[in-house]
XYZ file of N, CA and C in Angstrom:
765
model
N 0.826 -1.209 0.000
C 0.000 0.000 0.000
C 0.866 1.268 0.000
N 1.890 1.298 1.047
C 2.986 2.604 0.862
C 3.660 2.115 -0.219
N 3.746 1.768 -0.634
C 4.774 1.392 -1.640
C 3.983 1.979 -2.954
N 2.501 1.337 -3.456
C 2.219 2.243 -4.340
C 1.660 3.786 -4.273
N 1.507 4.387 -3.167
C 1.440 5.678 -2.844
C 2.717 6.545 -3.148
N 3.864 6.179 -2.673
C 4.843 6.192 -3.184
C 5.117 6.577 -4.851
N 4.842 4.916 -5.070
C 5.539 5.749 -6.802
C 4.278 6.234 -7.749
N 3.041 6.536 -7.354
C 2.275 7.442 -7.731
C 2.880 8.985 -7.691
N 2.831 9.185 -6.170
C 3.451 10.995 -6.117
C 4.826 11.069 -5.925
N 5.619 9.807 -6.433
C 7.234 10.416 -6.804
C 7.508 10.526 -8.061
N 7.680 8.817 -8.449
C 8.379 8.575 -9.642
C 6.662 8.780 -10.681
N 5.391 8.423 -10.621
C 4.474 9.038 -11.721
C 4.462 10.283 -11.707
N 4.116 11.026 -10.967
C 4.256 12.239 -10.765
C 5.347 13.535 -11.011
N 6.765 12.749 -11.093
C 7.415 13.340 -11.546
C 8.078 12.922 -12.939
N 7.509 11.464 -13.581
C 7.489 11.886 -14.865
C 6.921 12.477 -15.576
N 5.675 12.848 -15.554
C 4.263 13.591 -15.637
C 5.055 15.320 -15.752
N 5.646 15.689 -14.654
C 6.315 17.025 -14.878
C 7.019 16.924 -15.783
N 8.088 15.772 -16.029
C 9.195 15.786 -16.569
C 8.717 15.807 -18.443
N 7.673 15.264 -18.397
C 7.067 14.733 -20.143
C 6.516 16.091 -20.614
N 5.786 16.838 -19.576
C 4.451 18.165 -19.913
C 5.217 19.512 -19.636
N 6.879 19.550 -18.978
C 7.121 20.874 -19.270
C 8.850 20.931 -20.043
N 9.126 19.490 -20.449
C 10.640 19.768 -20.920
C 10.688 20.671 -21.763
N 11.325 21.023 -22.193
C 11.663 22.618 -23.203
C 10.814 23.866 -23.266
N 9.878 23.593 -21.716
C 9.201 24.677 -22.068
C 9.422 25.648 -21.061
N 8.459 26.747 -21.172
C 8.937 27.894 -20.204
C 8.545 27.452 -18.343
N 7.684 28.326 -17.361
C 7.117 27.609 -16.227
C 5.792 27.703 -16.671
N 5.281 26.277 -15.970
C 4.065 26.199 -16.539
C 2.882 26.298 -14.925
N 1.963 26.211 -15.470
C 0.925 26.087 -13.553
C 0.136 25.091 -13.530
N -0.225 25.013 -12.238
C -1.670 24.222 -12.090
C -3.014 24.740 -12.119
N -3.664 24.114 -11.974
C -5.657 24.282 -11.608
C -4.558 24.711 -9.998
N -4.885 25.588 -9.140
C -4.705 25.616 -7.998
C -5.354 25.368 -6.962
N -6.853 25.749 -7.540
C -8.302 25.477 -6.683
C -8.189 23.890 -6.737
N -7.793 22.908 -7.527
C -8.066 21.388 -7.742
C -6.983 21.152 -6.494
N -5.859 22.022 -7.113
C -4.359 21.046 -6.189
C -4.153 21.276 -4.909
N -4.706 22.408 -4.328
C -4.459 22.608 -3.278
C -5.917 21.959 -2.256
N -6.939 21.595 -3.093
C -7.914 21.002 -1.836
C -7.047 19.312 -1.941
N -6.874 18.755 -2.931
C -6.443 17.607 -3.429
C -4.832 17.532 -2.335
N -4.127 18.278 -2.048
C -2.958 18.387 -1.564
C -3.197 18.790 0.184
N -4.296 18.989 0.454
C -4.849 18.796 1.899
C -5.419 17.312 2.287
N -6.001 17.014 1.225
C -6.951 15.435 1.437
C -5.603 14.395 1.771
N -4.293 14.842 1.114
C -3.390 13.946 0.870
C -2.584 13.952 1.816
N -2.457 14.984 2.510
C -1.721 15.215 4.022
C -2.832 14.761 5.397
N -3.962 14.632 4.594
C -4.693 14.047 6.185
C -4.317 12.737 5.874
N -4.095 12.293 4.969
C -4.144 10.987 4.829
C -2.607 10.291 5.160
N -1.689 10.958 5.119
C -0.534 10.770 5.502
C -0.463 10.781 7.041
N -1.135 11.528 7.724
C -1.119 11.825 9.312
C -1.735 10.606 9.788
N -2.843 10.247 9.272
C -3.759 9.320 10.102
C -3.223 8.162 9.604
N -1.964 7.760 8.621
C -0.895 6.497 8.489
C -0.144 6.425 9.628
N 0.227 7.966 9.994
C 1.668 7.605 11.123
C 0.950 8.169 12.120
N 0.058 8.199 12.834
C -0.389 8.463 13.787
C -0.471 7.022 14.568
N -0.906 6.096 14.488
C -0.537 4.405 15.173
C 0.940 3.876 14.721
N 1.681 4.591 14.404
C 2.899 4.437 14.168
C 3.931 5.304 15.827
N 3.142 6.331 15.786
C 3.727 7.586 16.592
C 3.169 7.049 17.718
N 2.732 6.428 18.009
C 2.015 5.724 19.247
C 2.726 4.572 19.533
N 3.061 3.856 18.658
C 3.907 2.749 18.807
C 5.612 3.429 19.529
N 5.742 4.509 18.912
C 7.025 4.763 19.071
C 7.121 5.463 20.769
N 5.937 6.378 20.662
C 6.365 7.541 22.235
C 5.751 6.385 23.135
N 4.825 5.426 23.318
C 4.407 4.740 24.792
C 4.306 3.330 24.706
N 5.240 2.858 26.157
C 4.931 1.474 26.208
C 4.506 0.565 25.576
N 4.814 -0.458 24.993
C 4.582 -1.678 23.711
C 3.216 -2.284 24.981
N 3.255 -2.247 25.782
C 2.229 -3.428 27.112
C 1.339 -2.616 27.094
N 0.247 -3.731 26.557
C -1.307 -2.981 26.894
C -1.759 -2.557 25.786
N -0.575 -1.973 24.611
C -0.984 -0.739 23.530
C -1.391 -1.388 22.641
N -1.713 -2.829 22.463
C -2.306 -3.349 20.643
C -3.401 -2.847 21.109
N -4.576 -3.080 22.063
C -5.464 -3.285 21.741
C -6.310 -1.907 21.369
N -5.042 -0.761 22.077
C -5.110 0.881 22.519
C -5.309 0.808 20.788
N -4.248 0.448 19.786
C -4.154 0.648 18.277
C -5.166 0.137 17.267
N -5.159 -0.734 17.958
C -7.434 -1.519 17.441
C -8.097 -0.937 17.059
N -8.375 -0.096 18.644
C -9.688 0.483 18.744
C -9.255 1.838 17.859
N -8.468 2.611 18.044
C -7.600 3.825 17.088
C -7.913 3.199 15.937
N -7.434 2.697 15.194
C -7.482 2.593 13.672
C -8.601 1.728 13.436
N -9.810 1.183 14.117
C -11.021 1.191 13.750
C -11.927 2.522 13.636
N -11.737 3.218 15.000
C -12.509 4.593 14.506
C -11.537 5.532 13.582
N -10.261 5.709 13.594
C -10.259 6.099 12.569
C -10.782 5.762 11.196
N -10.524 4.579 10.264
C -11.159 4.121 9.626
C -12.329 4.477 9.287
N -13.159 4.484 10.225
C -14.266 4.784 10.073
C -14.848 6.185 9.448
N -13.882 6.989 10.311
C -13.531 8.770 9.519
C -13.373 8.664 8.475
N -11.966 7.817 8.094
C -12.016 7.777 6.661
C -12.470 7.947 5.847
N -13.387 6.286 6.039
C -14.314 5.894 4.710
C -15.394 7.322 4.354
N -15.810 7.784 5.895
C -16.914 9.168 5.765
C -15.958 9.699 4.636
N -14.698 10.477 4.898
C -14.450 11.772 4.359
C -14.223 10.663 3.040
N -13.831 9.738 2.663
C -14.073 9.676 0.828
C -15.418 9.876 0.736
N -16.435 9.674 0.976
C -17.859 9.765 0.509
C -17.370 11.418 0.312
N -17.005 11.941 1.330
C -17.468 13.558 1.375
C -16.529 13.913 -0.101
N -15.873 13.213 0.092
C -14.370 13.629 -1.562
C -15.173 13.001 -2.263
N -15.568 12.109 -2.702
C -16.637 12.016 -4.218
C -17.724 12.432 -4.022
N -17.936 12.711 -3.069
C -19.640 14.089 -3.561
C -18.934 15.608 -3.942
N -17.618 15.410 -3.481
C -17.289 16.964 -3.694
C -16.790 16.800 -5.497
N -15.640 15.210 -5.479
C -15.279 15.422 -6.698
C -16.313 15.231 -7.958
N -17.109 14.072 -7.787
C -18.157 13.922 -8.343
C -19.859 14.855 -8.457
N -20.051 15.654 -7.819
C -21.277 16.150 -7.552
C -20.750 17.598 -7.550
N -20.553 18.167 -6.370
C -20.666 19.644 -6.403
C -19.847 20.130 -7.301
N -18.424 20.166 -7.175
C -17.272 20.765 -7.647
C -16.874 20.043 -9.140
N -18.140 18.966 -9.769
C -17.590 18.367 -10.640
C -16.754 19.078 -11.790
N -17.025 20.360 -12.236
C -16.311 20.815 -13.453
C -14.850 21.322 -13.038
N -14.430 21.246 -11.743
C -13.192 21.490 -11.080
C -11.908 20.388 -11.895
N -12.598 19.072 -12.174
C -11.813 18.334 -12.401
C -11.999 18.069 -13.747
N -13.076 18.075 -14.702
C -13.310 18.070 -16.187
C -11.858 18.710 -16.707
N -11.344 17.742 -18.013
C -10.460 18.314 -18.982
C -10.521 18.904 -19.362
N -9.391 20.207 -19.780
C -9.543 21.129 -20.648
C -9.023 21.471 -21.732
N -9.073 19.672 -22.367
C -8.383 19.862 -23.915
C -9.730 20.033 -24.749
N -9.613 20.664 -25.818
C -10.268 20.858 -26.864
C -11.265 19.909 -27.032
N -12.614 19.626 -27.494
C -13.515 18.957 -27.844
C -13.022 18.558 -29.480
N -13.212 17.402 -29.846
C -12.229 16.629 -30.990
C -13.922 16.608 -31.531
N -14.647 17.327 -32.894
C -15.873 17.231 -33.154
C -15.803 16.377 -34.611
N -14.721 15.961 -35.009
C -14.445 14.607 -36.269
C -14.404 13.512 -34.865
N -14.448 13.905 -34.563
C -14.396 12.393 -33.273
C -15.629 11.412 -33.922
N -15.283 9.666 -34.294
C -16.353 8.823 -34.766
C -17.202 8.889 -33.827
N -18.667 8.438 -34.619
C -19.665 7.798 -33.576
C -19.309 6.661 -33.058
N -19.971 6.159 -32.215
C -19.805 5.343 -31.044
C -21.319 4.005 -31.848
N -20.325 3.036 -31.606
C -21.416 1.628 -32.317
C -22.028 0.989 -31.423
N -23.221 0.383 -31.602
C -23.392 -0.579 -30.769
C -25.078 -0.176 -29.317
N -25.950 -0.397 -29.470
C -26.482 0.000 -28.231
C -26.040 -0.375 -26.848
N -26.691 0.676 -26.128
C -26.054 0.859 -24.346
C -26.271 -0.342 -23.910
N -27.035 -1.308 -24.132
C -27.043 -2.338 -23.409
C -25.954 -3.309 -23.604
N -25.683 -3.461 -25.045
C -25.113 -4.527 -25.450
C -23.908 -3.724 -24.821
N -23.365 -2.557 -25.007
C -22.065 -2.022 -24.267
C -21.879 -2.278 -23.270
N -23.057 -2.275 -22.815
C -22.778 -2.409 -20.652
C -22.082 -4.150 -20.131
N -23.181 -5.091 -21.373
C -22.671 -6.386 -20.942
C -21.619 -6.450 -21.281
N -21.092 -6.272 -22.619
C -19.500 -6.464 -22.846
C -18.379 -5.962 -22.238
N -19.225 -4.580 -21.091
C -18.038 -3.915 -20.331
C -17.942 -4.922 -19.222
N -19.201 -5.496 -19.054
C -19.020 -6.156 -17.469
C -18.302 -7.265 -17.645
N -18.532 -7.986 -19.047
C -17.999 -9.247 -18.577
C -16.554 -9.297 -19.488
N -16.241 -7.904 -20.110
C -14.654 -8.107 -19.731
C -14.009 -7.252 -18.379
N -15.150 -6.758 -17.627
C -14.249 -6.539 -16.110
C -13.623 -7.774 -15.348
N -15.237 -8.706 -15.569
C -15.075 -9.791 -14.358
C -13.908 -10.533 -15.418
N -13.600 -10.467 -16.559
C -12.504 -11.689 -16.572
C -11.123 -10.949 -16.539
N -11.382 -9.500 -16.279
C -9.937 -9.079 -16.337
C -9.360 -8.964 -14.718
N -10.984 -9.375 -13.982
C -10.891 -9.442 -12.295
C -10.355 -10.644 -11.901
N -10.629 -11.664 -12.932
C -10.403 -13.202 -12.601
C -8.675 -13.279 -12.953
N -8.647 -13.068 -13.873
C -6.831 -13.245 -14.472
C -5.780 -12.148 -13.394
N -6.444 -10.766 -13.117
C -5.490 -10.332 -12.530
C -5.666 -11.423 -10.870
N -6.899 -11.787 -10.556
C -6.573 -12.720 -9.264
C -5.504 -13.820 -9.468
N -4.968 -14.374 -10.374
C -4.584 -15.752 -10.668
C -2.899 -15.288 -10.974
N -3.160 -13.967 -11.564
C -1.750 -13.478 -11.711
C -1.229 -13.110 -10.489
N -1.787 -12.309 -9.492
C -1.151 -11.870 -8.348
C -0.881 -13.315 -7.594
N -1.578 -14.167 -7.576
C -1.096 -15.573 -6.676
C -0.260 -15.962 -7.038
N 0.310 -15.811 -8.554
C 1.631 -16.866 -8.951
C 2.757 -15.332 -8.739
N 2.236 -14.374 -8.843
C 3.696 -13.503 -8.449
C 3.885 -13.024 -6.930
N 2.806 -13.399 -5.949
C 3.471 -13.574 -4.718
C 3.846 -14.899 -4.351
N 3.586 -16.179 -4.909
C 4.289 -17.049 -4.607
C 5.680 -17.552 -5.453
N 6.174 -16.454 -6.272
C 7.009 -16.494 -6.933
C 8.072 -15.136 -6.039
N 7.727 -14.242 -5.192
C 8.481 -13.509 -3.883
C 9.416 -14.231 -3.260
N 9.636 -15.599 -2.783
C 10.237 -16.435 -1.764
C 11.773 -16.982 -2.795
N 11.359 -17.727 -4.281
C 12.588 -17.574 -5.081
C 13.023 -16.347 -5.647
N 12.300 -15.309 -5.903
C 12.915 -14.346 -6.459
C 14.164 -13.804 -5.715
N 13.702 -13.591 -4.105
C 14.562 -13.091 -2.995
C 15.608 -13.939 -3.309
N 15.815 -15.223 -3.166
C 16.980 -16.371 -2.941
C 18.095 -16.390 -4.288
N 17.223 -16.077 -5.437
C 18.068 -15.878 -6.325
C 18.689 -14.711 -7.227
N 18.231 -13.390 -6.872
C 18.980 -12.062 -7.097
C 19.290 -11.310 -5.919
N 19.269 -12.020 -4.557
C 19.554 -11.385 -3.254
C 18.718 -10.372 -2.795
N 17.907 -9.657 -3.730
C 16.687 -8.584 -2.878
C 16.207 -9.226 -2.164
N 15.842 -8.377 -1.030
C 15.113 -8.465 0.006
C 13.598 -7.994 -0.358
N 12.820 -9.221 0.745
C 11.504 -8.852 0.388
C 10.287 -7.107 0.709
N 11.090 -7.069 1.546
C 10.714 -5.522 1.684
C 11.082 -4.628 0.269
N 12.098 -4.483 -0.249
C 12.399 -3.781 -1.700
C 11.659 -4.055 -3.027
N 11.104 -5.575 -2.837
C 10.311 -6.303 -3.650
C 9.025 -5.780 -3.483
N 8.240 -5.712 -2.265
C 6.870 -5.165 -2.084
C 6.754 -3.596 -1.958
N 7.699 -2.889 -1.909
C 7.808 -1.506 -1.826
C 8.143 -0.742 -2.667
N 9.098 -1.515 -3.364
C 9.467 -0.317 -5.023
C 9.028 -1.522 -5.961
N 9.772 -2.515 -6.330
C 9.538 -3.338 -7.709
C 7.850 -3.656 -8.094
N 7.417 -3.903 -6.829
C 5.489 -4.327 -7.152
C 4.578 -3.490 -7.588
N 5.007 -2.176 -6.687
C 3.935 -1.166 -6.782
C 4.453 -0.381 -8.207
N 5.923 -0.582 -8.756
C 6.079 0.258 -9.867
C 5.527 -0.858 -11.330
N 5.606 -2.008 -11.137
C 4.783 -3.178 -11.694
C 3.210 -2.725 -11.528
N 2.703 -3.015 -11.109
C 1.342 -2.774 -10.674
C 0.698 -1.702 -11.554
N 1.776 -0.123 -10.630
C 1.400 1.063 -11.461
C 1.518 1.188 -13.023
N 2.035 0.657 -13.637
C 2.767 0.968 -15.228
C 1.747 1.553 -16.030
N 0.582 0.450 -15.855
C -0.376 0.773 -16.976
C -0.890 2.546 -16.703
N -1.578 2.713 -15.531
C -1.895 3.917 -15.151
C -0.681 4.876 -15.262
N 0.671 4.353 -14.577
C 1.424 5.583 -14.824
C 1.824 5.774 -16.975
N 1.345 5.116 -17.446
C 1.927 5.115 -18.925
C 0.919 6.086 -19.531
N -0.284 6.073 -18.789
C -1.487 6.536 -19.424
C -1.366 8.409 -18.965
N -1.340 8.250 -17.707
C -1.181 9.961 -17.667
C -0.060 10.627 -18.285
N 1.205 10.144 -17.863
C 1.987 10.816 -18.778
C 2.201 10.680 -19.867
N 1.448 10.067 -20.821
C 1.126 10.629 -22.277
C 0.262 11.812 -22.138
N -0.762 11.896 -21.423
C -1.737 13.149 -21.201
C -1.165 14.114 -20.720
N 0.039 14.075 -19.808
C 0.515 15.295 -19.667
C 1.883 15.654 -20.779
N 2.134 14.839 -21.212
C 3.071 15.011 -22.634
C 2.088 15.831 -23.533
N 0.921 15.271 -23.629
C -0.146 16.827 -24.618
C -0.661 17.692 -23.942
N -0.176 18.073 -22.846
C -0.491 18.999 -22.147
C -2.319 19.109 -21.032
N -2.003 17.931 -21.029
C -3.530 17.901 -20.090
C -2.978 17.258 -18.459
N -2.062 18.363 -17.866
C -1.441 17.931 -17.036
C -2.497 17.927 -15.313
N -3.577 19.006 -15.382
C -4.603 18.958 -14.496
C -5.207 17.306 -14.373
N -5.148 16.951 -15.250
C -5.916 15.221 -15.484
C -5.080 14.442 -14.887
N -3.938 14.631 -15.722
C -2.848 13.281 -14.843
C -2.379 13.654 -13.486
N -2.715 14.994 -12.789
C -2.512 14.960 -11.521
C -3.778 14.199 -11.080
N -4.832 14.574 -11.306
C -6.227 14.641 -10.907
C -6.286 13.075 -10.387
N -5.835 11.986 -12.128
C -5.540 10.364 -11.624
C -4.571 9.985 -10.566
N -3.344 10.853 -10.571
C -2.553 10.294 -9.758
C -3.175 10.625 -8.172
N -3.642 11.504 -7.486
C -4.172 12.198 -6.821
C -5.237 11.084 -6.297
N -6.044 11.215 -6.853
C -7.143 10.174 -7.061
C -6.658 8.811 -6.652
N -5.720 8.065 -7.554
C -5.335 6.788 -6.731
C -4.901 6.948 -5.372
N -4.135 7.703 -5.186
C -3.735 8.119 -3.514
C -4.387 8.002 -2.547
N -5.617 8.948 -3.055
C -6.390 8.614 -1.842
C -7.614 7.870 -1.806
N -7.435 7.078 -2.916
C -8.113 5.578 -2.507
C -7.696 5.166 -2.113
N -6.439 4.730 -2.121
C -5.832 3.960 -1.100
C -5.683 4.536 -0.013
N -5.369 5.650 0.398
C -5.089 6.212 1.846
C -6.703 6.132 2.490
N -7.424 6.697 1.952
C -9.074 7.176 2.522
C -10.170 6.044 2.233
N -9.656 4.675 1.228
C -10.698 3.941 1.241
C -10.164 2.217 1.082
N -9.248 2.401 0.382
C -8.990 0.567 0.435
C -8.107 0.054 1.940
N -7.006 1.043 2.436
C -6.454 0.557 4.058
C -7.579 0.536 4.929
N -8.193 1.964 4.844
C -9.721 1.804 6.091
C -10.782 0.645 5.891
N -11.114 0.394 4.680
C -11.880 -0.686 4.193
C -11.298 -1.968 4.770
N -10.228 -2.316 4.309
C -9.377 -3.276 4.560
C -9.415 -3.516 6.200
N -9.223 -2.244 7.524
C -9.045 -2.475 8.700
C -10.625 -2.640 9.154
N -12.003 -2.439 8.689
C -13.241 -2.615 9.145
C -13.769 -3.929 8.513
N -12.924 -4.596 7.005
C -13.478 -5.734 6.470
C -12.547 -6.583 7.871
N -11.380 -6.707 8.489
C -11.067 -7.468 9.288
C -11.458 -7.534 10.448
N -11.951 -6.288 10.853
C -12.933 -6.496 12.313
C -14.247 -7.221 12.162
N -14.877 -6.930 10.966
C -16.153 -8.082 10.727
C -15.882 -9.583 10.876
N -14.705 -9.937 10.261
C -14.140 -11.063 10.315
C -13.123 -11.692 11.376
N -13.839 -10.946 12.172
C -12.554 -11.127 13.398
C -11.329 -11.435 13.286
N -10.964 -10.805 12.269
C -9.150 -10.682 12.169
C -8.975 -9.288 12.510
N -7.758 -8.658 13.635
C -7.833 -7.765 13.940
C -6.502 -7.158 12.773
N -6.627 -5.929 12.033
C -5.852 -5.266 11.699
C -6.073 -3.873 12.026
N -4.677 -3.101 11.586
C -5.112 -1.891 12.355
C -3.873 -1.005 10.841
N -3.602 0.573 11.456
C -3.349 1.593 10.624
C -1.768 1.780 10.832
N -1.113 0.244 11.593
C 0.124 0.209 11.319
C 1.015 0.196 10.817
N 2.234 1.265 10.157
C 2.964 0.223 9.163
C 4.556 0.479 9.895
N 5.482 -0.131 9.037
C 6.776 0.420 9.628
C 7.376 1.521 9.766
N 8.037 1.756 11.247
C 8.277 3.429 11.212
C 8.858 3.896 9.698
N 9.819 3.358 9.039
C 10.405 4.027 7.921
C 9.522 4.340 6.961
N 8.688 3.802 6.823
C 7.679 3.595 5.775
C 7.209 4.589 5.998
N 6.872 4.858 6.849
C 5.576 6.204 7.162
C 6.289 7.378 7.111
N 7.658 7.411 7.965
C 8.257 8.714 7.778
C 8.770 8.942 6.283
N 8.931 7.989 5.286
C 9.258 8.163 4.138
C 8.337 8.671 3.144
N 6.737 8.496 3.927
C 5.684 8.762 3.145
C 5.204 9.941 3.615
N 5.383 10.349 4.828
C 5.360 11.747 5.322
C 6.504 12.898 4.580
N 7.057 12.209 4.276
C 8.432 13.475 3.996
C 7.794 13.363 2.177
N 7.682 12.866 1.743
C 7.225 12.564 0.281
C 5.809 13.434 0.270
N 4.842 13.160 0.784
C 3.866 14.071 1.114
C 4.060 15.446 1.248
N 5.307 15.918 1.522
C 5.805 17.616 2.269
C 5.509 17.835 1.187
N 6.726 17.357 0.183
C 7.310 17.416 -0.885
C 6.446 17.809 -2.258
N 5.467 17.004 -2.543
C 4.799 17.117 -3.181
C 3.486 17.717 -2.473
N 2.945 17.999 -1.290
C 2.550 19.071 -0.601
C 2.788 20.883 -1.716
N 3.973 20.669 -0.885
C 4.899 22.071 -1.334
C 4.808 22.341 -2.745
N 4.970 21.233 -3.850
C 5.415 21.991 -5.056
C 3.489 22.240 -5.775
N 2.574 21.290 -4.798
C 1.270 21.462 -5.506
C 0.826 23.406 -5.053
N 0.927 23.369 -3.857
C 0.534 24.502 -3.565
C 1.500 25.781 -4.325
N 2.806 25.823 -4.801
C 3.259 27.007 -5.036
C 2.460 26.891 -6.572
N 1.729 25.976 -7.158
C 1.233 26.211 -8.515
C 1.614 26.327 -9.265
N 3.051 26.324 -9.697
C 4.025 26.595 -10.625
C 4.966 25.200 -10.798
N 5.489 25.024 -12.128
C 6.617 23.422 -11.634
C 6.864 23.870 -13.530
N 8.531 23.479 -13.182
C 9.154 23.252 -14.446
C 9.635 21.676 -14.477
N 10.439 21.289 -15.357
C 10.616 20.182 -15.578
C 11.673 19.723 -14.292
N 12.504 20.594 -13.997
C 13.494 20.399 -12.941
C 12.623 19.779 -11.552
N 11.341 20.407 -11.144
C 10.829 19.582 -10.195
C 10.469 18.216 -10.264
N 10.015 17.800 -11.611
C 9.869 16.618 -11.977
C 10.732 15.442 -11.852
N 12.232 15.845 -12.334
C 13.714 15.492 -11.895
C 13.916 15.284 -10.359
N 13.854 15.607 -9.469
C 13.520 16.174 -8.093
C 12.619 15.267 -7.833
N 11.005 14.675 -7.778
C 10.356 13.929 -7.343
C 10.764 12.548 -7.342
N 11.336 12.129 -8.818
C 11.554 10.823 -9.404
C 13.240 10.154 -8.801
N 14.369 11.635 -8.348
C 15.112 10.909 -7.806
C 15.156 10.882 -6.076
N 14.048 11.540 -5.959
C 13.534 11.339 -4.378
C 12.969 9.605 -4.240
């Protein structure tokens, strides 16, 4: 999970700068988009290392169950404030995030009635749901030789190599869009994955295990978090000044 948060707002994010402003002068953002989008993303960083920061300042005795109950109600905040972020991104504020490339009016018609579209969308979701299940089982049980025979360690494996695997398709897709200059969008996606994962698949994940009486909670390793806190500043900072040349882009990706 840190791991693809990570190379969303480092290495996507700063190829995305690096593709949409090389040879050009300074370019800006939507500021109204980046700077509510660049608050959502720092709560979401706090309430990672906050059962982290607890682990660290008091006594290990007594404190799981103190971290339970913490990262169940947090969680619970969570999941609220994404509802409140897709009524804001979806409903009120929707034209905040609409593209603002040109309307393409030679653009073909579209074949086929809505129905017959809808089934063919669904049932190539569910088989692209089924294959990616079958693929992730043979490449985490393919983790245990990989380690033994190029010496990585499994932490480097689930933290940079998976999540930059994982990401490709999405990161390939925005930065072509910000290579034509629709760089509000490919923040908007990268942004967007972030805090699904920060605001809805970890919280999801810690309330689907309390139903199931498996206890998980909003723990991860101190490094992890402070690495995702300091990455957060970072890209914090360069969303709000609204401005970024290609050199920041350089800057994210060798962070």
């Amino acid at each position: 999970m840190i791991g693809s948060i990570l190379s969303d707002v480092l290495l996507v994010f700063g190829c995305c700068l690096v593709s949409a402003s090389y040879n050009k002068d300074v370019l800006y953002f939507n500021t109204a988009v980046a700077q509510s989008l660049s608050s959502l993303m720092t709560i979401t960083a706090v309430t990672i290392i906050l059962p982290t920061a607890l682990y660290s300042t008091f006594p290990s005795a007594n404190l799981e169950d103190t971290i339970i109950s913490f990262s169940r109600s947090t969680s619970i905040v969570l999941l609220a404030l994404y509802v409140g972020y897709l009524y804001f991104h979806l409903g009120t504020h929707k034209h905040l995030f609409e593209s603002q490339k040109p309307d393409d009016s030679n653009e073909s018609p579209r074949h086929g009635t809505p129905h017959s579209t809808y089934i063919t969308s669904t049932l190539k979701l569910v088989a692209a749901a089924i294959v990616t299940v079958i693929c992730t089982r043979f490449l985490f049980e393919s983790i245990h030789g990989t380690t033994k025979v190029t010496g990585l360690t499994k932490t480097f494996i689930a933290v940079i190599l998976i999540p930059i695997a994982s990401n490709s398709p999405e990161g390939t897709a925005v930065i072509a869009a910000a290579q034509v200059g629709d760089v509000d969008s490919a923040i908007g996606v990268i942004v967007n994955s972030t805090l699904q994962i920060g605001l809805f698949v970890i919280p999801f994940l810690v309330i689907l295990g309390w139903m199931i009486y498996q206890p998980m909670t909003l723990y991860f390793e101190t490094s992890h978090t402070v690495i995702l806190f300091l990455s957060i500043i970072v890209v914090n900072h360069l969303l709000q000044d609204g401005r970024y040349t290609y050199i920041h882009g350089v800057m994210l990706v060798a962070l």
